[in-house]
Short mmCIF file of C-alpha atoms and ligand atoms in Angstrom, two decimals:
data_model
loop_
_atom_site.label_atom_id
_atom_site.label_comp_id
_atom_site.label_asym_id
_atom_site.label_seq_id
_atom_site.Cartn_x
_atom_site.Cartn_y
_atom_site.Cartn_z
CA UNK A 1 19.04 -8.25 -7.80
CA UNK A 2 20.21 -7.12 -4.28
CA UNK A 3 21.08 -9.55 -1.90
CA UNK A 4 18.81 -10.05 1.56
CA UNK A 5 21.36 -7.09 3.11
CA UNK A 6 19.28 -5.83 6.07
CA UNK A 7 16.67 -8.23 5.47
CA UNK A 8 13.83 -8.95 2.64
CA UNK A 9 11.10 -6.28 2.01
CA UNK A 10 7.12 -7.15 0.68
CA UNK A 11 4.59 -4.80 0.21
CA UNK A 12 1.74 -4.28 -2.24
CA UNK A 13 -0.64 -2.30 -3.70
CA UNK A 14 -3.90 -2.76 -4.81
CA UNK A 15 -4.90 -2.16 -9.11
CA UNK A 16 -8.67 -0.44 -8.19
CA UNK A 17 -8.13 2.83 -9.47
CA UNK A 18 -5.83 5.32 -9.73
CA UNK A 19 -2.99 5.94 -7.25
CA UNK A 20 -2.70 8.71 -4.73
CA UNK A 21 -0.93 10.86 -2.82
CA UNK A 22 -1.66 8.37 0.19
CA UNK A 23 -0.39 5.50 -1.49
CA UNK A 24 2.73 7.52 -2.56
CA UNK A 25 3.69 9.00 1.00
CA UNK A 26 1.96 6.18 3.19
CA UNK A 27 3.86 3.53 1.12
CA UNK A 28 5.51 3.95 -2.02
CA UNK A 29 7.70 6.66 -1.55
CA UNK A 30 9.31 4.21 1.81
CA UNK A 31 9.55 1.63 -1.14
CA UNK A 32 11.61 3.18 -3.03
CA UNK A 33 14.22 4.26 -0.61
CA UNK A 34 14.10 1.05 0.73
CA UNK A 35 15.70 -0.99 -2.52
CA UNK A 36 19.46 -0.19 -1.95
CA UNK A 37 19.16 -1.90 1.33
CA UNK A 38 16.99 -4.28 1.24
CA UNK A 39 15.58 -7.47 -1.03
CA UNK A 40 12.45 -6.03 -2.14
CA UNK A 41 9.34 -7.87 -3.38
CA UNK A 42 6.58 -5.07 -4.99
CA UNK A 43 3.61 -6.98 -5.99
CA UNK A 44 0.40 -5.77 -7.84
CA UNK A 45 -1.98 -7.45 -5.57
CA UNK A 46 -5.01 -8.19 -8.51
CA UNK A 47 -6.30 -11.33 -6.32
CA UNK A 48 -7.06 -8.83 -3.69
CA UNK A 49 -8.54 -5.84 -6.15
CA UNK A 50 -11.45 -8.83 -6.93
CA UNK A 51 -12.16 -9.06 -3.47
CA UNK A 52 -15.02 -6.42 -4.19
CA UNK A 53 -16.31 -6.76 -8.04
CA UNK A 54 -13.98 -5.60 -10.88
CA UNK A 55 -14.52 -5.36 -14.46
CA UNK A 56 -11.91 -7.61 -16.27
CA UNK A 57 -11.18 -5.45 -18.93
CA UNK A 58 -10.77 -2.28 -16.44
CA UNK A 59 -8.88 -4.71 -14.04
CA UNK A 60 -6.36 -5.75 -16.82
CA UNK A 61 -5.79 -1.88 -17.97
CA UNK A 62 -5.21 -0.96 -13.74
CA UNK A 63 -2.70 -3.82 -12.98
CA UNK A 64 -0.16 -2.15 -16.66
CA UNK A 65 -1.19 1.44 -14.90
CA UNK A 66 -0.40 0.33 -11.13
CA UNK A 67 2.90 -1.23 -12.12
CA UNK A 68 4.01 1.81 -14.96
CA UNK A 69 3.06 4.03 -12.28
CA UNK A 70 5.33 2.05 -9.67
CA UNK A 71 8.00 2.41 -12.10
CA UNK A 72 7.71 5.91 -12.82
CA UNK A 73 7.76 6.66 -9.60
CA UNK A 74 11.03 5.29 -8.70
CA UNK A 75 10.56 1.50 -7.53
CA UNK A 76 13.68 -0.22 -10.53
CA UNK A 77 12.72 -3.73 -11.45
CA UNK A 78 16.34 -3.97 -11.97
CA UNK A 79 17.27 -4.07 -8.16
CA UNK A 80 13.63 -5.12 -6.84
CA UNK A 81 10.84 -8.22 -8.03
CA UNK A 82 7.72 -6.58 -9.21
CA UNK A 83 5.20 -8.43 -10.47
CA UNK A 84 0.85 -9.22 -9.95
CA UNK A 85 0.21 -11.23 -7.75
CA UNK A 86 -2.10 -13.77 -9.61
CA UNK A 87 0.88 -14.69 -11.89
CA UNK A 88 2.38 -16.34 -8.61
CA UNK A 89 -0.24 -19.34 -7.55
CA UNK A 90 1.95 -20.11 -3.97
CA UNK A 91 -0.17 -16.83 -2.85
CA UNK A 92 -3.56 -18.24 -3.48
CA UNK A 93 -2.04 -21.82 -2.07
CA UNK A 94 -0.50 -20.77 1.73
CA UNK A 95 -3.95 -18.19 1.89
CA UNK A 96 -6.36 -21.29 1.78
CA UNK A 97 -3.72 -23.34 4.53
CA UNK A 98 -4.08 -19.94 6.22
CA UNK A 99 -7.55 -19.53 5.97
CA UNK A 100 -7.34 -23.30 8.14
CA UNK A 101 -4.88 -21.96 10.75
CA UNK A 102 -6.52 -18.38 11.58
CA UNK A 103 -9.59 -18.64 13.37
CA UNK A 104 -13.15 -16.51 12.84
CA UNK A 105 -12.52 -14.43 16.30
CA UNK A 106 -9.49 -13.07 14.87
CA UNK A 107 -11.21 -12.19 11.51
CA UNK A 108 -14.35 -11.00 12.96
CA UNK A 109 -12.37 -8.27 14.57
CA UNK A 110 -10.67 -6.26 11.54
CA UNK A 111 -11.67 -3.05 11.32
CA UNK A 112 -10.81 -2.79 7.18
CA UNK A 113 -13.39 -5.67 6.41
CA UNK A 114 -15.97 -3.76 8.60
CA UNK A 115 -15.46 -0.34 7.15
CA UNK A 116 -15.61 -1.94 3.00
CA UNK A 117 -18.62 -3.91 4.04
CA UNK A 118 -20.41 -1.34 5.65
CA UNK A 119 -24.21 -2.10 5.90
CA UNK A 120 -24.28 -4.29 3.22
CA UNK A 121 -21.96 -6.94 5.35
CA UNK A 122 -24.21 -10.05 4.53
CA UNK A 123 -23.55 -9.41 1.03
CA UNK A 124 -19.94 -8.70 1.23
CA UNK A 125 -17.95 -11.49 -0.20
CA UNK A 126 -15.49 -14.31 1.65
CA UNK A 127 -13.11 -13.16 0.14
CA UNK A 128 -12.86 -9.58 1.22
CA UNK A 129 -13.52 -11.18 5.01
CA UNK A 130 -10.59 -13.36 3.99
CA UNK A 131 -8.63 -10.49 2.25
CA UNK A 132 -6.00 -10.52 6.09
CA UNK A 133 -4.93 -13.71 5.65
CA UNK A 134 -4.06 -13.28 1.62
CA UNK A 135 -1.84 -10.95 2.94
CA UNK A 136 -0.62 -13.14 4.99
CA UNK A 137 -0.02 -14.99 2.32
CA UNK A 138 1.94 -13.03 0.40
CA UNK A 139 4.17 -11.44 3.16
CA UNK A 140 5.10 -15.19 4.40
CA UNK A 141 5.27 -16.79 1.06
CA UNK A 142 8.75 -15.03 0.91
CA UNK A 143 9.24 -14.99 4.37
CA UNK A 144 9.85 -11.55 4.50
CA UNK A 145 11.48 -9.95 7.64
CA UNK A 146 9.80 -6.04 7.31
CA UNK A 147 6.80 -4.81 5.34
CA UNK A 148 6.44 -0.72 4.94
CA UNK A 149 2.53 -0.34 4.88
CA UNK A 150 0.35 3.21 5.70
CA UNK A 151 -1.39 2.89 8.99
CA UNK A 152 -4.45 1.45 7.90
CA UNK A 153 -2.64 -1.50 7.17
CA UNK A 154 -1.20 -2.14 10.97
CA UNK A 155 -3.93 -4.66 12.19
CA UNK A 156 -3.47 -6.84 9.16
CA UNK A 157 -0.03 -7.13 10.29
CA UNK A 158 -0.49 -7.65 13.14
CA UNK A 159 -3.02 -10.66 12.59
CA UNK A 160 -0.04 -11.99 10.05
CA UNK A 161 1.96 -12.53 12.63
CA UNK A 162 -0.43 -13.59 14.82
CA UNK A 163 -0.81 -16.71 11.94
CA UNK A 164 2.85 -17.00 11.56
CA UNK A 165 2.90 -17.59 15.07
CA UNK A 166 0.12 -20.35 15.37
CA UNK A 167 1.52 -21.91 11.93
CA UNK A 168 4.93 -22.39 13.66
CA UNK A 169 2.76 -23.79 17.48
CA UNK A 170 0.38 -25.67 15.07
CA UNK A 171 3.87 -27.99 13.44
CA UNK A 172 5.77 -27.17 15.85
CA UNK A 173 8.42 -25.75 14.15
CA UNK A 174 10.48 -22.05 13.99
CA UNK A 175 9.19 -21.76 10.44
CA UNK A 176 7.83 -18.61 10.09
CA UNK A 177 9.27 -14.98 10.63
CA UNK A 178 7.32 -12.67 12.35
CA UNK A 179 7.80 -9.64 9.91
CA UNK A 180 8.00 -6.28 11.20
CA UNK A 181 5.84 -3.50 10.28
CA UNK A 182 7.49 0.08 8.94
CA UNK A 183 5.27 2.37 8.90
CA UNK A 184 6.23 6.64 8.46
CA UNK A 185 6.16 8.98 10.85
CA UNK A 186 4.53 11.01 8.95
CA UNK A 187 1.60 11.23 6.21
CA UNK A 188 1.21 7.58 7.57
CA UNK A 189 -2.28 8.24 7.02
CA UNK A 190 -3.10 10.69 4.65
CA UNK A 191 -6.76 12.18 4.61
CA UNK A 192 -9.25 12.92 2.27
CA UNK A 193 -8.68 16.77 0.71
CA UNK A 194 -12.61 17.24 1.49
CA UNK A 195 -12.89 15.22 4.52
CA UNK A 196 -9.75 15.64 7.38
CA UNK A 197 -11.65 12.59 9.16
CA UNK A 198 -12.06 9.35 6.16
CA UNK A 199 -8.75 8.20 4.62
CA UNK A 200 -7.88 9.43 1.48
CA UNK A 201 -8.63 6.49 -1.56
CA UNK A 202 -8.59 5.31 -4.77
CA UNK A 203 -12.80 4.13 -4.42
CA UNK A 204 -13.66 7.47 -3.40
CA UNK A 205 -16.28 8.58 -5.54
CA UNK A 206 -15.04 11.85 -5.82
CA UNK A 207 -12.23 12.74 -7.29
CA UNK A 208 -11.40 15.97 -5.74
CA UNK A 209 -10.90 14.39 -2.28
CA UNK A 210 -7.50 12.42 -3.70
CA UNK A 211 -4.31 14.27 -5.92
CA UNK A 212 -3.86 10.95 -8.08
CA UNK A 213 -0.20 10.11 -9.43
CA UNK A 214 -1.27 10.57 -12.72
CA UNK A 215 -2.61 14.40 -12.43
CA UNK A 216 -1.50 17.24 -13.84
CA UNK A 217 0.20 19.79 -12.80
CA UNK A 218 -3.21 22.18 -12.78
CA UNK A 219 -5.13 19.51 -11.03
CA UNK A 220 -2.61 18.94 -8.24
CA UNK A 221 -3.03 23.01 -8.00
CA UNK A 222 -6.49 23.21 -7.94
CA UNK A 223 -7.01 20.38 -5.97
CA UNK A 224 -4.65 21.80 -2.94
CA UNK A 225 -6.49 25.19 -3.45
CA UNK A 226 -9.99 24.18 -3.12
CA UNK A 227 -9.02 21.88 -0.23
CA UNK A 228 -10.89 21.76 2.73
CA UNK A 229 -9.62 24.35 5.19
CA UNK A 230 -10.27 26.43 8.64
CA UNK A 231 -10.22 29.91 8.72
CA UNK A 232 -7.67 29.70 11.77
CA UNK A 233 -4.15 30.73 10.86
CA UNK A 234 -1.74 27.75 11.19
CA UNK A 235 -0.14 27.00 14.54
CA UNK A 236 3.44 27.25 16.09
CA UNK A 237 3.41 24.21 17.77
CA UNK A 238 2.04 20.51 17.23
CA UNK A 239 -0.90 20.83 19.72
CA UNK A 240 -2.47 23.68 18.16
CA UNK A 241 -2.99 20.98 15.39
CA UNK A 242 -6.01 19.67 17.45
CA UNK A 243 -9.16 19.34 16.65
CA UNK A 244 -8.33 20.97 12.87
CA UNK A 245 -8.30 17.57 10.96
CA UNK A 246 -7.93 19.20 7.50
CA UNK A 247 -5.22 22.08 8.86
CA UNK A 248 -3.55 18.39 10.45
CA UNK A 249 -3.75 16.87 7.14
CA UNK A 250 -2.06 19.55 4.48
CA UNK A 251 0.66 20.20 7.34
CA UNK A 252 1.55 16.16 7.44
CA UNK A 253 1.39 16.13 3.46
CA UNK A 254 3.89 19.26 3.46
CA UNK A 255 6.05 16.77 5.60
CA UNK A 256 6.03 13.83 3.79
CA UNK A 257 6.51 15.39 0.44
CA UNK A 258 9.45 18.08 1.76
CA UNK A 259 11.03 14.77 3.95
CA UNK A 260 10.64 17.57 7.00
CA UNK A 261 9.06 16.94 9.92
CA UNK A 262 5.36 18.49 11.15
CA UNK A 263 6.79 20.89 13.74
CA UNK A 264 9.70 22.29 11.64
CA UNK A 265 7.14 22.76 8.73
CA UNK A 266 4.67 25.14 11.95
CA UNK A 267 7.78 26.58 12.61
CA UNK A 268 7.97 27.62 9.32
CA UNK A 269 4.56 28.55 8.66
CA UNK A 270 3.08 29.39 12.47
CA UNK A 271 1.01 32.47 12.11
CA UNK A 272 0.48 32.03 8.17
CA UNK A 273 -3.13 31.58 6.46
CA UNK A 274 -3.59 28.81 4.31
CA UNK A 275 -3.64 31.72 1.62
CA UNK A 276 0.39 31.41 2.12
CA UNK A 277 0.58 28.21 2.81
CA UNK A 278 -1.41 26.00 0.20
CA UNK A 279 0.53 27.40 -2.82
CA UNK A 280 3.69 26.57 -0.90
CA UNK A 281 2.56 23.14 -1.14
CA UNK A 282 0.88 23.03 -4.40
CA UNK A 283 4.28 24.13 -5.68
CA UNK A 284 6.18 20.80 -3.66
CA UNK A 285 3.56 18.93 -4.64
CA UNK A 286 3.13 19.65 -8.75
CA UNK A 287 7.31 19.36 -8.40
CA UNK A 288 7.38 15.73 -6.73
CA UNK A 289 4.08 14.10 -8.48
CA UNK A 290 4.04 16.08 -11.69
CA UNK A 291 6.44 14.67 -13.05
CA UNK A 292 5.52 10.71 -12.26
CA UNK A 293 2.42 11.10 -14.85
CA UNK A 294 4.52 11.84 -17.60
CA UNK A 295 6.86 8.98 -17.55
CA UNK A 296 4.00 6.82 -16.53
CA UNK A 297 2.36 7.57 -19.85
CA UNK A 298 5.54 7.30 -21.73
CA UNK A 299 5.57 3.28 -19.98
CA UNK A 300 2.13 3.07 -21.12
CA UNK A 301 2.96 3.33 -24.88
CA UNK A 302 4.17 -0.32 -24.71
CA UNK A 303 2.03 -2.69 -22.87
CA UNK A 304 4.66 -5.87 -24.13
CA UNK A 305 7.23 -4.54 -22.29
CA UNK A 306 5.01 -4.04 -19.11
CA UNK A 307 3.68 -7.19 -19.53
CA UNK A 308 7.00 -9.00 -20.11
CA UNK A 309 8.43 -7.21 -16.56
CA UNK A 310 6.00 -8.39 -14.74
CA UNK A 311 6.42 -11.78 -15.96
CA UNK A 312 10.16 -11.96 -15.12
CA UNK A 313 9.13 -10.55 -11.43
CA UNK A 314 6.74 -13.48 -11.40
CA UNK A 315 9.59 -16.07 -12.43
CA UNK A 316 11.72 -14.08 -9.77
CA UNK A 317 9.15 -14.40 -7.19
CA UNK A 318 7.98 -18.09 -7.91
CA UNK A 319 11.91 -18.91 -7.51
CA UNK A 320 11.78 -17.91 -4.01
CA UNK A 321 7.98 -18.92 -3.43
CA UNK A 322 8.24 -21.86 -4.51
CA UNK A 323 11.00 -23.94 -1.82
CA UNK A 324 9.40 -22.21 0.78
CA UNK A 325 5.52 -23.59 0.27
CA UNK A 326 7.44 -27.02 -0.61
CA UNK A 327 7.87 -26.90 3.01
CA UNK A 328 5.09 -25.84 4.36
CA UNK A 329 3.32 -28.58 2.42
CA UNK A 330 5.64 -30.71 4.35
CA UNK A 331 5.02 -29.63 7.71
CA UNK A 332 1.32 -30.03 7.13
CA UNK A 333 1.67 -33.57 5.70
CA UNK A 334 0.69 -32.75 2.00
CA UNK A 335 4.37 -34.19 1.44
N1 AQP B 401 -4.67 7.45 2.73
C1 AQP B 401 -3.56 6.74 2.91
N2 AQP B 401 -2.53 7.24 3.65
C2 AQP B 401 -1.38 6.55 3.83
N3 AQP B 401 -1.16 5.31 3.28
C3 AQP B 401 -2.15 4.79 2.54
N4 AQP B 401 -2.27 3.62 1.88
C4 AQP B 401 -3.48 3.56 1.27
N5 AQP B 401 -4.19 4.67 1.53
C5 AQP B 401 -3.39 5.46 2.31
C6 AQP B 401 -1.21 2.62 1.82
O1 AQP B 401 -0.94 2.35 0.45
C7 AQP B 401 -0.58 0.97 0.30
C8 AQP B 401 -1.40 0.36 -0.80
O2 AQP B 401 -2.77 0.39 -0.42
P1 AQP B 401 -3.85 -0.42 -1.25
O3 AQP B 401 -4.09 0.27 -2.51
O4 AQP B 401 -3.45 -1.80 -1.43
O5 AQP B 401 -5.11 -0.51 -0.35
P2 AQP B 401 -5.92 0.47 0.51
O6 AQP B 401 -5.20 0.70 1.79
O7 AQP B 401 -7.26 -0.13 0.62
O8 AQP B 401 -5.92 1.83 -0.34
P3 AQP B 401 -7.13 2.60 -0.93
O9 AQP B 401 -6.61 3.71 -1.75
O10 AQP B 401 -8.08 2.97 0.15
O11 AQP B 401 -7.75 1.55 -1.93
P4 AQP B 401 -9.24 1.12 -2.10
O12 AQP B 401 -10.00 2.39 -2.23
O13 AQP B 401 -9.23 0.30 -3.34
O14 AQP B 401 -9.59 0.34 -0.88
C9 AQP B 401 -0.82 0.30 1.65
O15 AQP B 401 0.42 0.15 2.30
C10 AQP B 401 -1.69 1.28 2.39
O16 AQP B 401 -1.46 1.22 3.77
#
């Protein structure tokens, strides 16, 4: 396990559903290039997937997927801690003392817990309005220094260190970190294929507005070529982006895959139709994510051995958990 060299990493991902090409570019692929130089902590976050309703058996079978799918996509439990969350009990133990320091104002203005509970917000449960200050949770359990997150993740980090701050006022002590966010510069929000205005996501009901890390290689295809589209040519330049969300969208996704940035991929493409230009990225894209499905599946053939990583991650993680909610307990007087 690498030592804290630049600092120690947490992020996490939720087991409700398949992941996507958002997760992948927003998040995971920012992971994985973060492990050499940094302490990572990956965590299956399960408490958080049963913040809307799960079925257990369907919950069990996501967190092996999630975490073969982490694997096969590059994240080595041999240089970072990857476990689920609900193996680790400090998370569920500093969220309740959070859930005492943070204050309703703060909660009532999160845009995630508005968008999930929609209408139906009086029948939403506490614990997806409390879902922020999990995460709180399980950033500060480890004290972690950054946290690489997609975009729709920056007010929840923001309101962690909002708490870290008022912990540290509240017993007036330099206790907690305020972690910095990472987030990419591009594809840090990656759309639906069908919609270039509502995030792409694994509870999307339909399945042709994500390209899932465990599709094919004829999916991913089809998927790119029935895409939402303009019948504009693509742009030189960055502003004649505007006001074409979906023409926005597969231009980002060419840059996060290709590791180029949005105006060197128009300079590329400027004056092309998307007839050029989608099978130019369905041919980046079947290259990068094709080939994560496979070895997932070849992971999958031995649940034991996912099951048994995940419980040395959790020993990892409780080892460093564990002194620092000893203190906390102290500084509230539990101790
Ligand atoms: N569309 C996206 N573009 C860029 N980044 C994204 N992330 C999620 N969607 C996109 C980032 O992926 C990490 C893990 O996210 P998550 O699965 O824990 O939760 P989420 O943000 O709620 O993702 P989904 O797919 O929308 O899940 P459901 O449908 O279950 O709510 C995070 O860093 C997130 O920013």
């Amino acid at each position: 396990m690498g030592e804290a060299k630049n600092g120690r990493i947490f992020s996490g991902v939720q087991p409700t559903g398949n992941l996507h090409l958002g997760n992948y570019l927003g998040a995971i692929k920012n992971w994985i290039a973060l492990q050499d130089d940094f302490e990572c902590i990956y965590c299956v976050v399960d408490l958080h997937a049963i913040t809307v309703p799960q079925d257990p058996a369907v919950l069990r079978r996501s967190i092996r997927e999630v975490a073969a799918c982490l694997m096969a996509s590059g994240i080595n439990p041999e240089k970072s801690i990857l476990f689920n969350q609900s193996r680790v009990p400090q998370h569920a133990e500093l969220a309740w003392i959070f859930n005492c320091v943070a204050r309703l104002g703060w909660l009532n203005r999160m845009t995630q817990f508005k968008e999930k509970a929609g209408k139906n917000r009086e029948n939403a449960t506490v614990g997806l309005y409390a879902y922020p200050t999990l995460m709180a949770a399980d950033i500060l359990a480890y004290k972690a220094t950054h946290v690489p997150v997609g975009e729709d993740q920056k007010q929840h980090l923001e309101l962690t260190r909002d708490i870290a701050a008022a912990f540290n006022s509240m017993f007036d002590a330099e206790f907690f970190p305020q972690p910095e966010p990472q987030i990419q510069a591009t594809a840090a929000r990656v759309m639906s294929l069908r919609d270039g205005s509502s995030k792409m996501s694994k509870s999307d009901v339909s399945d042709a507005t994500r390209i899932n890390l465990t599709d094919s290689a004829d999916d991913i295809a089809q998927k790119i070529k029935r895409a939402k589209t303009d019948p504009e040519v693509l742009p030189s330049e960055m502003d004649g982006l505007e006001g074409r969300p979906e023409a926005a969208n597969l231009v980002g996704i060419f840059a996060g895959l290709s590791g180029r940035s949005q105006a060197d991929v128009l300079s590329e493409f400027g004056g092309q139709g998307f007839g050029v230009f989608k099978p130019a990225l369905a041919e980046l894209a079947v290259m990068q994510i094709a080939p994560i499905s496979a070895e997932m599946n070849k992971l999958l053939e031995d649940d034991a051995q996912i099951d048994a990583l995940l419980e040395k991650g959790a020993e990892q993680a409780k080892a460093i958990a564990d002194p620092i909610l000893a203190e906390v307990k102290k500084l509230v007087g539990f101790a």
